[in-house]
Tab-separated table of C-alpha atoms in Angstrom:
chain	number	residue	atom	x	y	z
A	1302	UNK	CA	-61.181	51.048	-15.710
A	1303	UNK	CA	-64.211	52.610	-17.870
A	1304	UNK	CA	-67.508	53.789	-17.034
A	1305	UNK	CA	-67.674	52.568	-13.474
A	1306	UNK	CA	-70.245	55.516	-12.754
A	1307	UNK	CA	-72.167	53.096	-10.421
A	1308	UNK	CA	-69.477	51.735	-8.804
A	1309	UNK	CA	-68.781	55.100	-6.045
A	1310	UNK	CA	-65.890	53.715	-4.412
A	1311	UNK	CA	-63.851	53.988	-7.729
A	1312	UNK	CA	-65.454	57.442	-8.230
A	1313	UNK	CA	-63.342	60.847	-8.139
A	1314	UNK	CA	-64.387	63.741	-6.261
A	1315	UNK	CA	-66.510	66.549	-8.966
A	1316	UNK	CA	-64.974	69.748	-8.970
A	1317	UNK	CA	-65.817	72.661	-11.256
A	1318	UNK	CA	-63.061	71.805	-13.019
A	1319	UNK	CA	-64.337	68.644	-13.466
A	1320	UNK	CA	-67.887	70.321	-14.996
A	1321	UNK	CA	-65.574	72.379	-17.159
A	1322	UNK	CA	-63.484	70.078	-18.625
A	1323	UNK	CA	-66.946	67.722	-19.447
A	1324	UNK	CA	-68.219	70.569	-20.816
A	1325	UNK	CA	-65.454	71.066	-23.432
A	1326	UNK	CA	-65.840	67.393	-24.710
A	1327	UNK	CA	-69.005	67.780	-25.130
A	1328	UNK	CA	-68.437	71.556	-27.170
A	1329	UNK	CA	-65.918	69.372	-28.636
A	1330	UNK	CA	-67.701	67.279	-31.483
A	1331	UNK	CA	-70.719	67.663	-33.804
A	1332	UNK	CA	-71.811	64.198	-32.893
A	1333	UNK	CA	-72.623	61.528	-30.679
A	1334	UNK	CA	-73.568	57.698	-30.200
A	1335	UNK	CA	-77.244	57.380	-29.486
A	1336	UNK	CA	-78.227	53.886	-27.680
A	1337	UNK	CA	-81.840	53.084	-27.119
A	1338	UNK	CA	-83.655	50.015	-26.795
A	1339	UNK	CA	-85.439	48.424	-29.971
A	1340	UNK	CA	-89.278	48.928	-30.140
A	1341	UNK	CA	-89.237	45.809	-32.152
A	1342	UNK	CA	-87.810	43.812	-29.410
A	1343	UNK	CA	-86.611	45.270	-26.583
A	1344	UNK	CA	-82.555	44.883	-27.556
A	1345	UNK	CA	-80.378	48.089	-27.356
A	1346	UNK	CA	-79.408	50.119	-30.284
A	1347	UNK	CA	-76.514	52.157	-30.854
A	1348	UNK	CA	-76.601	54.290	-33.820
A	1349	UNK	CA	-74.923	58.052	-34.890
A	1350	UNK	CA	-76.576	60.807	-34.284
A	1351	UNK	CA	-75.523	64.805	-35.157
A	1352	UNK	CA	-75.369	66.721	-31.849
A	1353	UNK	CA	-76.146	70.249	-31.213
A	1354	UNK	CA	-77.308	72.021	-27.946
A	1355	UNK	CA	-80.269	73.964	-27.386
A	1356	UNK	CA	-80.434	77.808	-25.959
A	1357	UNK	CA	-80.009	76.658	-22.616
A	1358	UNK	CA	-77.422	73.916	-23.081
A	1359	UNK	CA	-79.488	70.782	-23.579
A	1360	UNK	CA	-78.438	68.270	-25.955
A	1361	UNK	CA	-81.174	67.922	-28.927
A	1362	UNK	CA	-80.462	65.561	-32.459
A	1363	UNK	CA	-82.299	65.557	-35.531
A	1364	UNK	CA	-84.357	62.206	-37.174
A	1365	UNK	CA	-86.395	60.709	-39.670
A	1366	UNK	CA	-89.801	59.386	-38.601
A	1367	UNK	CA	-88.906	56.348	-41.053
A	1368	UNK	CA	-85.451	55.802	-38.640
A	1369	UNK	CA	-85.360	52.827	-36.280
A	1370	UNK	CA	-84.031	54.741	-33.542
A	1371	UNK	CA	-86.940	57.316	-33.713
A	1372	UNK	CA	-89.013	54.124	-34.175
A	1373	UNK	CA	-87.251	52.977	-30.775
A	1374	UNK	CA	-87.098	56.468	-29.137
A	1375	UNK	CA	-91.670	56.736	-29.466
A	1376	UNK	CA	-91.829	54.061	-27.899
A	1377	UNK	CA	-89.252	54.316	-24.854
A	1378	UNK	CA	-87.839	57.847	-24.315
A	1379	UNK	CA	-84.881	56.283	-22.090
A	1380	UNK	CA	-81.491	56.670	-24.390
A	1381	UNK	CA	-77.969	57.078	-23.603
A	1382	UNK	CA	-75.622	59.400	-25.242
A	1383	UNK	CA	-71.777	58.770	-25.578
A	1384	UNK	CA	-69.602	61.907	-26.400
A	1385	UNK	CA	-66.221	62.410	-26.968
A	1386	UNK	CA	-63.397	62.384	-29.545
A	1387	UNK	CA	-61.788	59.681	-30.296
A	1388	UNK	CA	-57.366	60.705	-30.811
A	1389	UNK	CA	-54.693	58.655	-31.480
A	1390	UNK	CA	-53.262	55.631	-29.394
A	1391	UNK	CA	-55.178	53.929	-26.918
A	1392	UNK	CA	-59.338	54.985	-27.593
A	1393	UNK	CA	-59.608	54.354	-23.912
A	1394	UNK	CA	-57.046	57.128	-22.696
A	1395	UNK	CA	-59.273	59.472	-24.068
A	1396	UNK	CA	-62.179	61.697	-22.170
A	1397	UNK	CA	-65.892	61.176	-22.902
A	1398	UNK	CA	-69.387	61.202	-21.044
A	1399	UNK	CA	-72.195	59.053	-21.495
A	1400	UNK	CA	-75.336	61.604	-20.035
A	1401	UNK	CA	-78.415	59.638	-19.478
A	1402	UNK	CA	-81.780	60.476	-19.865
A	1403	UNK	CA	-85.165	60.869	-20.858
A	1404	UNK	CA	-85.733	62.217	-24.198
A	1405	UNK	CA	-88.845	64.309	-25.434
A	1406	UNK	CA	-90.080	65.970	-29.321
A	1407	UNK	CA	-89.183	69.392	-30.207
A	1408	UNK	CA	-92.887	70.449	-31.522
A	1409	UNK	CA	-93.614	73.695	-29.839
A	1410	UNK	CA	-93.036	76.106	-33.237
A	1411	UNK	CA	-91.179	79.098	-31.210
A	1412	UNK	CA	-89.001	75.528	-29.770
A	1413	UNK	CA	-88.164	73.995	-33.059
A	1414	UNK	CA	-86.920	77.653	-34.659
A	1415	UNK	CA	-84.689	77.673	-31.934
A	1416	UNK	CA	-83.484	74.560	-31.994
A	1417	UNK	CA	-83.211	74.286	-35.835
A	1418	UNK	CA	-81.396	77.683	-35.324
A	1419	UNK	CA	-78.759	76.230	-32.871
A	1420	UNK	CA	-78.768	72.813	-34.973
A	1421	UNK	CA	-77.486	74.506	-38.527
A	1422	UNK	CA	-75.309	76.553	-36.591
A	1423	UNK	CA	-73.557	73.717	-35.545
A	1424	UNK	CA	-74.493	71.758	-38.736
A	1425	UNK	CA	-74.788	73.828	-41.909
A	1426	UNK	CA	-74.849	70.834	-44.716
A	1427	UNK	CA	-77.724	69.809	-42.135
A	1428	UNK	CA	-80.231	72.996	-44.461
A	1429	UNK	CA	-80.613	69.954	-47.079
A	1430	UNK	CA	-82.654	68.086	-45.179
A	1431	UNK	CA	-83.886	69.462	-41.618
A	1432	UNK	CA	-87.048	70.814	-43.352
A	1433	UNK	CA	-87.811	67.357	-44.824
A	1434	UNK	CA	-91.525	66.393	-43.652
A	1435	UNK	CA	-90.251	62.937	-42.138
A	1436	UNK	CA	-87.064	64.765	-39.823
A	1437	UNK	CA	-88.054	66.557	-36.580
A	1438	UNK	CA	-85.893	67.494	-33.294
A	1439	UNK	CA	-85.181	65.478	-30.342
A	1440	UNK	CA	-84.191	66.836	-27.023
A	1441	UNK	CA	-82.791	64.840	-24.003
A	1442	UNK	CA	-83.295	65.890	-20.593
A	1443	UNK	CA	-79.786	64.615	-18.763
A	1444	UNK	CA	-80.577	63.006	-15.564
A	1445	UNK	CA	-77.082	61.134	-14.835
A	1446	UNK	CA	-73.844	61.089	-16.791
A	1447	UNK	CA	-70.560	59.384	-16.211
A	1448	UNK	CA	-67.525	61.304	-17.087
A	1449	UNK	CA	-64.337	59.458	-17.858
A	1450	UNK	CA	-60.902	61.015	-18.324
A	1451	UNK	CA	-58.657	58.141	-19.323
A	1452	UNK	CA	-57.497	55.124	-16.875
A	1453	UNK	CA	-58.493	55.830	-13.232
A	1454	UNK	CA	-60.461	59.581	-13.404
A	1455	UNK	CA	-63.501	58.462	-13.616
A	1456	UNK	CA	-66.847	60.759	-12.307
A	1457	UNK	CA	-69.984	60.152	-11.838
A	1458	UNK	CA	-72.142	63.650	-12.510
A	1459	UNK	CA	-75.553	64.323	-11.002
A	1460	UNK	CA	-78.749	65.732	-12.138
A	1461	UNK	CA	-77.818	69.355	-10.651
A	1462	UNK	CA	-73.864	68.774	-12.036
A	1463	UNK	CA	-75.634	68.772	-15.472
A	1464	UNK	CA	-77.808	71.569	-14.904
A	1465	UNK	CA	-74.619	73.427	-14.182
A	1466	UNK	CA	-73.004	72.081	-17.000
A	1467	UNK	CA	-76.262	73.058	-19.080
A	1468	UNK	CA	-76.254	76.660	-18.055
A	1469	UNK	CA	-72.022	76.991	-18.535
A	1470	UNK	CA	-72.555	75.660	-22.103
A	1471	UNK	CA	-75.653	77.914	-23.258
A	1472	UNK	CA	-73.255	80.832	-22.126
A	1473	UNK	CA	-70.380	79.893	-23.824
A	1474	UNK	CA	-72.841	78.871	-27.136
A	1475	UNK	CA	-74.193	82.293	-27.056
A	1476	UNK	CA	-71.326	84.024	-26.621
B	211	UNK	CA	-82.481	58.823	-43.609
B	212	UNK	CA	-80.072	57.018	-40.731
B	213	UNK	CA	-80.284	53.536	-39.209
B	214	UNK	CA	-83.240	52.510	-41.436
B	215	UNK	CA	-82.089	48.853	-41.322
B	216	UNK	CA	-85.908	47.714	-40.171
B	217	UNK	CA	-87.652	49.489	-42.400
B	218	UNK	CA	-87.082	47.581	-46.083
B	219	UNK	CA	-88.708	49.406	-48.353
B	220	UNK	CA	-86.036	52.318	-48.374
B	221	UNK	CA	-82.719	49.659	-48.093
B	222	UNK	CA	-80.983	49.049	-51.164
B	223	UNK	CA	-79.559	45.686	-51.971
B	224	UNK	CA	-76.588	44.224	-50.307
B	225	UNK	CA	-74.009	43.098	-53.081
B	226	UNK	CA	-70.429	41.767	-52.148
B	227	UNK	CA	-69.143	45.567	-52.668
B	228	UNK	CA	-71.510	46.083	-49.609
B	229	UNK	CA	-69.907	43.944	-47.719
B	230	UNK	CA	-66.523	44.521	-48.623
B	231	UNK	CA	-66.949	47.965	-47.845
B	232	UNK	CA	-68.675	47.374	-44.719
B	233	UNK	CA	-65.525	45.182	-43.731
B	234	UNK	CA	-63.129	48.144	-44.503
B	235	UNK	CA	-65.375	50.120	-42.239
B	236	UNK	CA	-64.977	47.841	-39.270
B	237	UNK	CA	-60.947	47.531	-40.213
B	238	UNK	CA	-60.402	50.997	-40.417
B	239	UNK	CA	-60.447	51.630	-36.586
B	240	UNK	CA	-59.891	50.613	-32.987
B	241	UNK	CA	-62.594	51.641	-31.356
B	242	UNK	CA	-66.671	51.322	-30.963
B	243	UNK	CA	-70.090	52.550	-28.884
B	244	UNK	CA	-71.309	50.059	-26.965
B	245	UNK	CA	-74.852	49.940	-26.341
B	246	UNK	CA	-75.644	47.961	-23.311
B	247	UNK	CA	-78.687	47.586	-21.201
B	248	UNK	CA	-78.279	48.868	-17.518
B	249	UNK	CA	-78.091	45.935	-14.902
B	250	UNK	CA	-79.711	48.637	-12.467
B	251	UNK	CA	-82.769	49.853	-13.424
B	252	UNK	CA	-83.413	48.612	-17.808
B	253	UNK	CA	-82.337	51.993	-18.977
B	254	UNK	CA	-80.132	51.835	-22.042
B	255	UNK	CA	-76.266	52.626	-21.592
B	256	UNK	CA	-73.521	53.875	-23.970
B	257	UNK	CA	-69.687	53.341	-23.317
B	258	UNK	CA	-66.856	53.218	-25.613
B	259	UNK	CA	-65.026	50.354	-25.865
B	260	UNK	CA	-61.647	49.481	-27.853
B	261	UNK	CA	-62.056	46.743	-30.379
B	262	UNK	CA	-60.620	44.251	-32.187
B	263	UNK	CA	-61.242	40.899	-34.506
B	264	UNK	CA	-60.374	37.506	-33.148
B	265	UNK	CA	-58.614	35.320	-35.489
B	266	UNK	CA	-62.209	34.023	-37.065
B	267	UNK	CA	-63.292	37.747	-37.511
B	268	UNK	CA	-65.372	38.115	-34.536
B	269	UNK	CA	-65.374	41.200	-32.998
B	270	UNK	CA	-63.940	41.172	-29.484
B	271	UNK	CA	-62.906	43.917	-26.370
B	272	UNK	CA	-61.665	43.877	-22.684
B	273	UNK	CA	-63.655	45.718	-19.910
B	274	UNK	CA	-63.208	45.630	-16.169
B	275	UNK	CA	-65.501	43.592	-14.044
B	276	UNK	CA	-65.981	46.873	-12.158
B	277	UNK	CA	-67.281	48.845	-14.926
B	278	UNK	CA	-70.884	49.439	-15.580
B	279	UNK	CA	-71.098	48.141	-18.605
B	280	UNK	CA	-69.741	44.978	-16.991
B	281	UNK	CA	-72.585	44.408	-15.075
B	282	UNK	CA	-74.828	45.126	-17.594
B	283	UNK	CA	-73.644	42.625	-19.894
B	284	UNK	CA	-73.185	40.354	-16.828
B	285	UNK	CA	-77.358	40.640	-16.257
B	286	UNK	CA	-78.078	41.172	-20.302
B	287	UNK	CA	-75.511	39.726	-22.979
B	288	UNK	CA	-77.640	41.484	-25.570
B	289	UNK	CA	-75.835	44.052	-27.078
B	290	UNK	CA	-75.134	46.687	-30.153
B	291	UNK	CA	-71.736	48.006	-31.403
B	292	UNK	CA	-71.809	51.354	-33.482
B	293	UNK	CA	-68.521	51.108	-35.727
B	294	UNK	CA	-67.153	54.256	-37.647
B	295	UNK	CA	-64.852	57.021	-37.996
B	296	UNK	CA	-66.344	60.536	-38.411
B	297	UNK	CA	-64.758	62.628	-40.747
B	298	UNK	CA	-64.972	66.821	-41.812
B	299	UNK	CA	-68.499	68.112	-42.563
B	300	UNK	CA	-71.500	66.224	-41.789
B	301	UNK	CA	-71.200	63.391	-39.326
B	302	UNK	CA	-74.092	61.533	-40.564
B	303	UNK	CA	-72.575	61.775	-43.928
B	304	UNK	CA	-69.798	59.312	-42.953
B	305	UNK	CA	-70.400	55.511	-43.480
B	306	UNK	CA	-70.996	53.361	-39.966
B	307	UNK	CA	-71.990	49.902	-38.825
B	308	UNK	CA	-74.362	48.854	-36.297
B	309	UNK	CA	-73.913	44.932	-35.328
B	310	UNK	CA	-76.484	44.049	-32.866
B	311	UNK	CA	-75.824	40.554	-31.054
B	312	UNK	CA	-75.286	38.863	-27.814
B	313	UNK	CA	-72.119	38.489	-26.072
B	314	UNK	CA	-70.228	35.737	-24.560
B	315	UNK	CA	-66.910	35.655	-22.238
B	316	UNK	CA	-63.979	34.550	-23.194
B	317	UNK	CA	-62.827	32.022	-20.871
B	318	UNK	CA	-60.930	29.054	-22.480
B	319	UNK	CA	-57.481	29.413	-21.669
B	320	UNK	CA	-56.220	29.161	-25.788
B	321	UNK	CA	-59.387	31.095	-26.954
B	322	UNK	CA	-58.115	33.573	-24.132
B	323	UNK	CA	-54.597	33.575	-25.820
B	324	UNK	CA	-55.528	34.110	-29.295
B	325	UNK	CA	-58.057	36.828	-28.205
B	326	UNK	CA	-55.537	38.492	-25.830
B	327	UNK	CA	-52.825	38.425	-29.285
B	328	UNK	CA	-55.540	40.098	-31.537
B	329	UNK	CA	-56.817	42.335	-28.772
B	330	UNK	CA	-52.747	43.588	-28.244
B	331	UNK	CA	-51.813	43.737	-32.151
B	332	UNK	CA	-54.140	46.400	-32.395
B	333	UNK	CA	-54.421	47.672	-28.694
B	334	UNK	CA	-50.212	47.831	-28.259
B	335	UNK	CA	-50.757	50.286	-24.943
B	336	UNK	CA	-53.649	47.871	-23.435
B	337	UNK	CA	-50.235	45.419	-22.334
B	338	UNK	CA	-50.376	47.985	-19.035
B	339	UNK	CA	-53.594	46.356	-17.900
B	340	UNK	CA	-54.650	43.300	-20.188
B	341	UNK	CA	-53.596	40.845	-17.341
B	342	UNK	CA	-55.000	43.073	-14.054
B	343	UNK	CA	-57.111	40.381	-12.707
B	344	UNK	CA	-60.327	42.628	-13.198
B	345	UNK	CA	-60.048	42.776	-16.736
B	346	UNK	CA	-61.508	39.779	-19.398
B	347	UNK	CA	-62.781	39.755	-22.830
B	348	UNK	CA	-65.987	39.446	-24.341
B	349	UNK	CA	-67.237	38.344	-28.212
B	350	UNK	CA	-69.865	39.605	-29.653
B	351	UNK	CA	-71.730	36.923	-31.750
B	352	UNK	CA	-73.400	39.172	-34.572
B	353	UNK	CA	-77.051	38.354	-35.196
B	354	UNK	CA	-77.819	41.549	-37.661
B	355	UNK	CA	-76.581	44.929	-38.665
B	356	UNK	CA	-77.769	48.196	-40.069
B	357	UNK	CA	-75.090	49.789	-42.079
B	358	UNK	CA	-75.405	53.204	-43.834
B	359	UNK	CA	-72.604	54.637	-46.139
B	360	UNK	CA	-74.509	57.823	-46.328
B	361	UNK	CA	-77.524	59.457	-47.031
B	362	UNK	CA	-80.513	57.492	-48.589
B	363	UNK	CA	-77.485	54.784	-48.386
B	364	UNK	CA	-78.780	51.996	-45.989
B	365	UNK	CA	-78.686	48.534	-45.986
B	366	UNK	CA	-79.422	45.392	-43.817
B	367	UNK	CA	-76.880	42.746	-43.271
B	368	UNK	CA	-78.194	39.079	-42.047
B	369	UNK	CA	-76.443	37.065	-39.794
B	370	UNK	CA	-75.202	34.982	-43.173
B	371	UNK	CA	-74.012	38.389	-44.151
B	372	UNK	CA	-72.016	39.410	-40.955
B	373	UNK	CA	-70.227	35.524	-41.282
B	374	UNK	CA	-69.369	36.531	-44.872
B	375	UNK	CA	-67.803	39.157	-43.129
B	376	UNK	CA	-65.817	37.819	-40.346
B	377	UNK	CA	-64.672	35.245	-42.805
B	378	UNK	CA	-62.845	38.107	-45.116
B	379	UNK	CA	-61.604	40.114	-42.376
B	380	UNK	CA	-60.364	36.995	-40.167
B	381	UNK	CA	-58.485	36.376	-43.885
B	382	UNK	CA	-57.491	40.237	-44.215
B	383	UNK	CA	-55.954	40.310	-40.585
B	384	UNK	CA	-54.207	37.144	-41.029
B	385	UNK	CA	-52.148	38.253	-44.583
């Protein structure tokens, strides 16, 4: 009974406890699985990326140029982001989202300090190579998510539920 | 330096310690990202998904006809797995497999059994909802994978590789 975000009859009522408790698995981890469809030929990826969020809560990952997912991600900014911790017992019992999106460079320079900034925080041993000429910043602008619990509690989040989400996180980052 | 697997020039060699390792990686846990291409609208998706290895070392998982990523493999069977525990420190220090392919459904009444067996050795809790009449089980049929131990650490596995593969771990699950 997973990811059924399209499927609104199954869907739970979002509350702003729901937001909140989304919002902790995603302050939760220091990564996330990235899928994105091949520029080569059009199949879907799914590779690892580091996860950090921005100054106002957005979700932004670090690549090489010489990557195939930034190779993918150039060519078709659509991706998909899966987070959540994994515990013991059943993997499926256990809460994650999957936000989708639309995701754009970090290449303004006063945008990239602040993002690099936010990344190391989050990712110190990150200092050895986010400077490297080939790595540069990713952002993703969330349009839709779905938010399991476990077995049954499954949500689908909107565009403005994110926002939301975006604004709670960037306070609770900064504080 | 992550998910490199098109680009040749910076993979190194794939040895039978590659592979070996890259079995242990796909042994050592219960769970993977599955990235799936939307039935909807094209846009990549990302669930989680519990897996296991059929008894020739395929990898296999349940979903629920009602779940997105249902659909999406209903309209699409092409499809990537991202295999990997994340350890302390940096998670794109920690080695991972990406196994792109296309799916098929298991439907055969004794494939069905010996999937279902596999799928509840390692999946004990899944016995609550194996057999609700929404749920079945898919195979992946690996084509290619990228797998990275670690930094500067990449490699590209051919399908020849990946059946290397299923053959030792088919071997490893049956001992």
């Amino acid at each position: 009974m997973t990811e059924k975000a399209e499927d609104k009859d199954l869907l739970q009522p979002v509350t702003g406890e729901t937001k909140e408790a989304a919002c902790q698995v995603i302050l939760g981890t220091t990564h996330a699985s990235l899928a994105t469809i091949s520029a080569k030929n059009g199949v879907p990826a799914c590779s690892r990326i580091g996860l950090a969020l921005d100054s106002t809560g957005m979700p932004v990952f670090l690549t090489s140029s010489l990557s195939s997912h930034s190779a993918a991600l150039e060519a078709d900014p659509r991706a998909s982001m899966l987070i959540g911790e994994v515990g013991n017992g059943d993997p499926l019992a256990h809460a994650r989202i999957s936000i989708s999106g639309t995701v754009e460079k970090v290449t303004e320079a006063s945008d990239r300090d602040q993002v690099r900034a936010a990344y190391l925080a989050r990712h110190p041993k990150a200092k050895l190579y986010v400077d490297f000429a080939d790595f540069g910043f990713w952002r993703l602008r969330p349009e839709y998510a779905g938010y399991v619990e476990g077995f049954g509690r499954a949500y689908a989040l909107t565009q403005e539920d994110l926002a939301d989400m975006a604004l709670q996180m960037a306070t609770e980052t900064a504080a």
